[in-house]
Amino acid sequence: MTPNREDYLKLILELGGDQKKINNKQIVSGLDVSAASVSEMISKLLKEGLVEHSPYQGVQLTETGLASASTLIRKHRLWEVFLVEHLHYSWNEVHDDAEVLEHVTSETLASRLEAYLDHPRYCPHGGMIPEQGELIHEGEKNTMSSYPVGTKIRIARVLDERELLDYLVSIQLNIHEEYEIVDAAAYEGPITIKNDTKEIAVSYKAASTIFVDKL
């Protein structure tokens, strides 16, 4: 399915675009689309006043863009919690169905769903769920790939992207787990992490979209 404007807004926010510039390369990687497609969509978002653009630096959400993205993500993440907790989806299965459900969810339904779920604060991927009318600010976190060998980390949040989540399931890496970075191969090779029960080689591309807390 071709990503739409809402997908772009949500990804820019997930990458931290409420507080810093996000470059086109990050968006290309996150949505698995061509550079030309990203440039075309960014032009549309600029015209709609949803993003600001700085040459050679990237885009950042405007207040209008942040409000729109926050509303979308609120509905999307509430449905993800419902699907995981009540319909027993795994965290890599929920994205596509939550994507459909968010677009047919009124504010009334979102509020009732939130109350039914007892006001969850985080989705299965570690992302914040804002209250109605609240803007999302995930807080500054670095990615796994930004830390050197020897750093102890906790998996805090991952991008809500199906290919990435399928990959994380395949290597058995889960949210909230703690590891030490024990090796980082040259030329953007895999990053190896280890704890008392397992050792995992994480691709550099994935490590660049896994947000961690330094312990």
Short mmCIF file of C-alpha atoms in Angstrom, two decimals:
data_model
loop_
_atom_site.label_atom_id
_atom_site.label_comp_id
_atom_site.label_asym_id
_atom_site.label_seq_id
_atom_site.Cartn_x
_atom_site.Cartn_y
_atom_site.Cartn_z
CA MET A 1 0.00 0.00 0.00
CA THR A 2 1.37 3.43 -1.00
CA PRO A 3 1.96 5.63 2.07
CA ASN A 4 -0.38 8.63 2.33
CA ARG A 5 0.08 12.04 3.93
CA GLU A 6 -1.02 10.70 7.31
CA ASP A 7 1.67 8.01 7.17
CA TYR A 8 4.29 10.69 6.50
CA LEU A 9 3.10 12.88 9.38
CA LYS A 10 3.11 9.95 11.81
CA LEU A 11 6.58 8.79 10.75
CA ILE A 12 8.06 12.29 10.99
CA LEU A 13 6.66 12.52 14.53
CA GLU A 14 7.89 9.03 15.47
CA LEU A 15 11.38 9.99 14.29
CA GLY A 16 11.34 13.04 16.59
CA GLY A 17 10.16 15.63 14.08
CA ASP A 18 8.33 17.57 16.76
CA GLN A 19 11.69 18.72 18.14
CA LYS A 20 14.29 18.37 15.38
CA LYS A 21 14.74 18.23 11.61
CA ILE A 22 14.20 14.83 9.93
CA ASN A 23 16.03 14.29 6.66
CA ASN A 24 14.57 12.69 3.55
CA LYS A 25 16.84 9.66 3.85
CA GLN A 26 15.28 8.76 7.20
CA ILE A 27 11.78 9.03 5.70
CA VAL A 28 12.77 6.94 2.66
CA SER A 29 14.05 4.22 5.01
CA GLY A 30 11.09 4.39 7.39
CA LEU A 31 8.41 4.14 4.71
CA ASP A 32 10.37 2.11 2.15
CA VAL A 33 9.55 4.52 -0.68
CA SER A 34 11.62 6.30 -3.33
CA ALA A 35 13.42 9.58 -2.72
CA ALA A 36 11.30 11.16 -5.47
CA SER A 37 8.07 10.12 -3.70
CA VAL A 38 9.30 11.65 -0.44
CA SER A 39 10.22 14.93 -2.13
CA GLU A 40 6.80 15.10 -3.78
CA MET A 41 4.94 14.48 -0.52
CA ILE A 42 7.10 16.93 1.44
CA SER A 43 6.17 19.61 -1.12
CA LYS A 44 2.48 18.90 -0.49
CA LEU A 45 2.92 18.99 3.30
CA LEU A 46 4.76 22.31 2.99
CA LYS A 47 1.92 23.84 0.97
CA GLU A 48 -0.58 22.67 3.60
CA GLY A 49 1.47 24.25 6.39
CA LEU A 50 2.04 20.92 8.14
CA VAL A 51 5.86 20.96 8.01
CA GLU A 52 8.73 23.43 7.79
CA HIS A 53 11.70 22.67 5.56
CA SER A 54 15.35 23.71 5.78
CA PRO A 55 17.65 22.94 2.82
CA TYR A 56 20.17 20.18 3.59
CA GLN A 57 18.67 19.69 7.07
CA GLY A 58 15.19 18.26 6.55
CA VAL A 59 11.66 18.82 7.77
CA GLN A 60 10.05 19.51 11.12
CA LEU A 61 6.37 19.50 12.05
CA THR A 62 4.59 22.82 12.51
CA GLU A 63 2.16 23.19 15.41
CA THR A 64 -0.65 22.34 12.97
CA GLY A 65 1.24 19.30 11.72
CA LEU A 66 2.03 18.15 15.24
CA ALA A 67 -1.63 18.45 16.29
CA SER A 68 -2.75 16.45 13.25
CA ALA A 69 -0.11 13.75 13.76
CA SER A 70 -0.88 13.52 17.50
CA THR A 71 -4.59 12.93 16.82
CA LEU A 72 -3.82 10.20 14.29
CA ILE A 73 -1.26 8.47 16.49
CA ARG A 74 -3.58 8.59 19.52
CA LYS A 75 -6.26 6.61 17.67
CA HIS A 76 -3.75 4.26 16.05
CA ARG A 77 -2.00 3.38 19.32
CA LEU A 78 -5.23 2.92 21.28
CA TRP A 79 -6.33 0.33 18.72
CA GLU A 80 -2.93 -1.37 18.93
CA VAL A 81 -3.35 -1.77 22.69
CA PHE A 82 -6.85 -3.18 22.21
CA LEU A 83 -5.73 -5.64 19.52
CA VAL A 84 -2.80 -6.91 21.60
CA GLU A 85 -4.53 -7.05 24.98
CA HIS A 86 -7.99 -8.23 23.95
CA LEU A 87 -7.66 -9.97 20.56
CA HIS A 88 -4.21 -11.46 21.24
CA TYR A 89 -2.39 -9.98 18.27
CA SER A 90 1.41 -9.98 18.51
CA TRP A 91 3.15 -6.59 18.34
CA ASN A 92 4.21 -7.13 14.72
CA GLU A 93 0.66 -7.95 13.55
CA VAL A 94 -1.24 -4.91 14.78
CA HIS A 95 -0.07 -2.11 12.47
CA ASP A 96 -2.14 -2.78 9.35
CA ASP A 97 -5.45 -3.28 11.16
CA ALA A 98 -4.83 -0.32 13.47
CA GLU A 99 -4.10 1.75 10.36
CA VAL A 100 -7.55 0.93 8.97
CA LEU A 101 -9.34 1.46 12.29
CA GLU A 102 -7.78 4.85 13.04
CA HIS A 103 -9.37 6.38 9.93
CA VAL A 104 -12.92 5.39 10.93
CA THR A 105 -12.57 6.33 14.60
CA SER A 106 -14.38 9.42 15.87
CA GLU A 107 -13.15 11.36 18.89
CA THR A 108 -16.11 9.95 20.86
CA LEU A 109 -15.13 6.39 20.00
CA ALA A 110 -11.46 7.09 20.77
CA SER A 111 -12.37 8.49 24.19
CA ARG A 112 -14.58 5.51 25.02
CA LEU A 113 -11.93 3.09 23.82
CA GLU A 114 -9.36 4.87 25.99
CA ALA A 115 -11.61 4.59 29.05
CA TYR A 116 -12.35 0.91 28.31
CA LEU A 117 -8.60 0.23 28.18
CA ASP A 118 -8.12 2.11 31.49
CA HIS A 119 -6.19 5.01 29.96
CA PRO A 120 -3.02 3.31 28.71
CA ARG A 121 0.02 5.60 28.41
CA TYR A 122 2.06 3.52 25.96
CA CYS A 123 1.43 1.36 22.91
CA PRO A 124 2.94 -2.14 22.44
CA HIS A 125 5.91 -0.56 20.63
CA GLY A 126 6.76 1.80 23.50
CA GLY A 127 5.22 4.94 21.98
CA MET A 128 3.34 7.48 24.08
CA ILE A 129 -0.47 7.62 23.81
CA PRO A 130 -1.61 11.24 24.26
CA GLU A 131 -4.89 12.20 25.88
CA GLN A 132 -7.53 13.91 23.75
CA GLY A 133 -6.16 17.26 22.53
CA GLU A 134 -2.69 16.57 23.97
CA LEU A 135 0.36 16.92 21.73
CA ILE A 136 2.86 14.08 21.64
CA HIS A 137 6.42 14.73 22.73
CA GLU A 138 8.10 11.33 22.98
CA GLY A 139 11.11 12.78 24.76
CA GLU A 140 14.67 12.73 23.52
CA LYS A 141 16.01 9.21 23.09
CA ASN A 142 18.99 8.02 21.07
CA THR A 143 18.98 4.98 18.84
CA MET A 144 20.93 1.81 19.52
CA SER A 145 23.28 2.61 16.63
CA SER A 146 24.39 5.88 18.28
CA TYR A 147 26.02 4.22 21.31
CA PRO A 148 29.52 2.69 21.49
CA VAL A 149 30.52 -0.82 22.48
CA GLY A 150 30.29 -1.34 26.24
CA THR A 151 27.11 0.71 26.70
CA LYS A 152 24.29 -0.89 28.71
CA ILE A 153 20.86 -0.15 27.27
CA ARG A 154 17.14 -0.85 27.67
CA ILE A 155 14.90 -1.20 24.58
CA ALA A 156 12.46 1.71 25.02
CA ARG A 157 10.65 2.24 21.71
CA VAL A 158 10.72 0.99 18.14
CA LEU A 159 9.24 2.43 14.97
CA ASP A 160 5.76 1.11 14.20
CA GLU A 161 6.76 -0.33 10.85
CA ARG A 162 5.72 -3.83 9.79
CA GLU A 163 8.98 -4.94 8.16
CA LEU A 164 11.00 -3.81 11.18
CA LEU A 165 8.63 -5.47 13.66
CA ASP A 166 8.68 -8.75 11.72
CA TYR A 167 12.47 -8.60 11.81
CA LEU A 168 12.55 -7.97 15.56
CA VAL A 169 10.24 -10.93 16.15
CA SER A 170 12.51 -13.11 14.00
CA ILE A 171 15.58 -12.23 16.11
CA GLN A 172 13.55 -12.40 19.36
CA LEU A 173 14.20 -8.84 20.48
CA ASN A 174 11.48 -7.35 22.70
CA ILE A 175 10.53 -4.04 24.26
CA HIS A 176 11.92 -3.28 27.77
CA GLU A 177 14.69 -5.89 27.53
CA GLU A 178 18.13 -4.87 28.80
CA TYR A 179 21.43 -5.55 27.01
CA GLU A 180 25.05 -4.55 26.72
CA ILE A 181 26.44 -3.58 23.32
CA VAL A 182 29.35 -5.99 22.85
CA ASP A 183 30.33 -5.42 19.21
CA ALA A 184 29.72 -3.00 16.34
CA ALA A 185 30.93 -4.19 12.95
CA ALA A 186 32.58 -1.69 10.60
CA TYR A 187 30.90 -0.08 7.58
CA GLU A 188 27.44 -0.08 9.12
CA GLY A 189 27.60 -3.77 9.88
CA PRO A 190 25.49 -5.47 12.56
CA ILE A 191 25.53 -4.38 16.18
CA THR A 192 25.78 -7.26 18.64
CA ILE A 193 23.98 -7.01 21.97
CA LYS A 194 24.02 -9.47 24.84
CA ASN A 195 22.39 -10.17 28.21
CA ASP A 196 22.33 -13.14 30.57
CA THR A 197 20.00 -15.20 28.36
CA LYS A 198 20.80 -14.34 24.74
CA GLU A 199 23.12 -12.68 22.26
CA ILE A 200 21.65 -10.97 19.19
CA ALA A 201 23.22 -9.45 16.07
CA VAL A 202 21.00 -6.52 15.07
CA SER A 203 21.29 -5.08 11.56
CA TYR A 204 22.53 -1.49 11.44
CA LYS A 205 19.35 -0.39 9.65
CA ALA A 206 17.18 -1.80 12.44
CA ALA A 207 19.47 -0.46 15.17
CA SER A 208 19.00 3.00 13.66
CA THR A 209 15.23 2.82 14.36
CA ILE A 210 15.34 1.23 17.83
CA PHE A 211 15.25 3.89 20.55
CA VAL A 212 16.92 2.96 23.81
CA ASP A 213 17.51 4.22 27.35
CA LYS A 214 21.09 4.22 28.51
CA LEU A 215 21.43 2.38 31.83
#
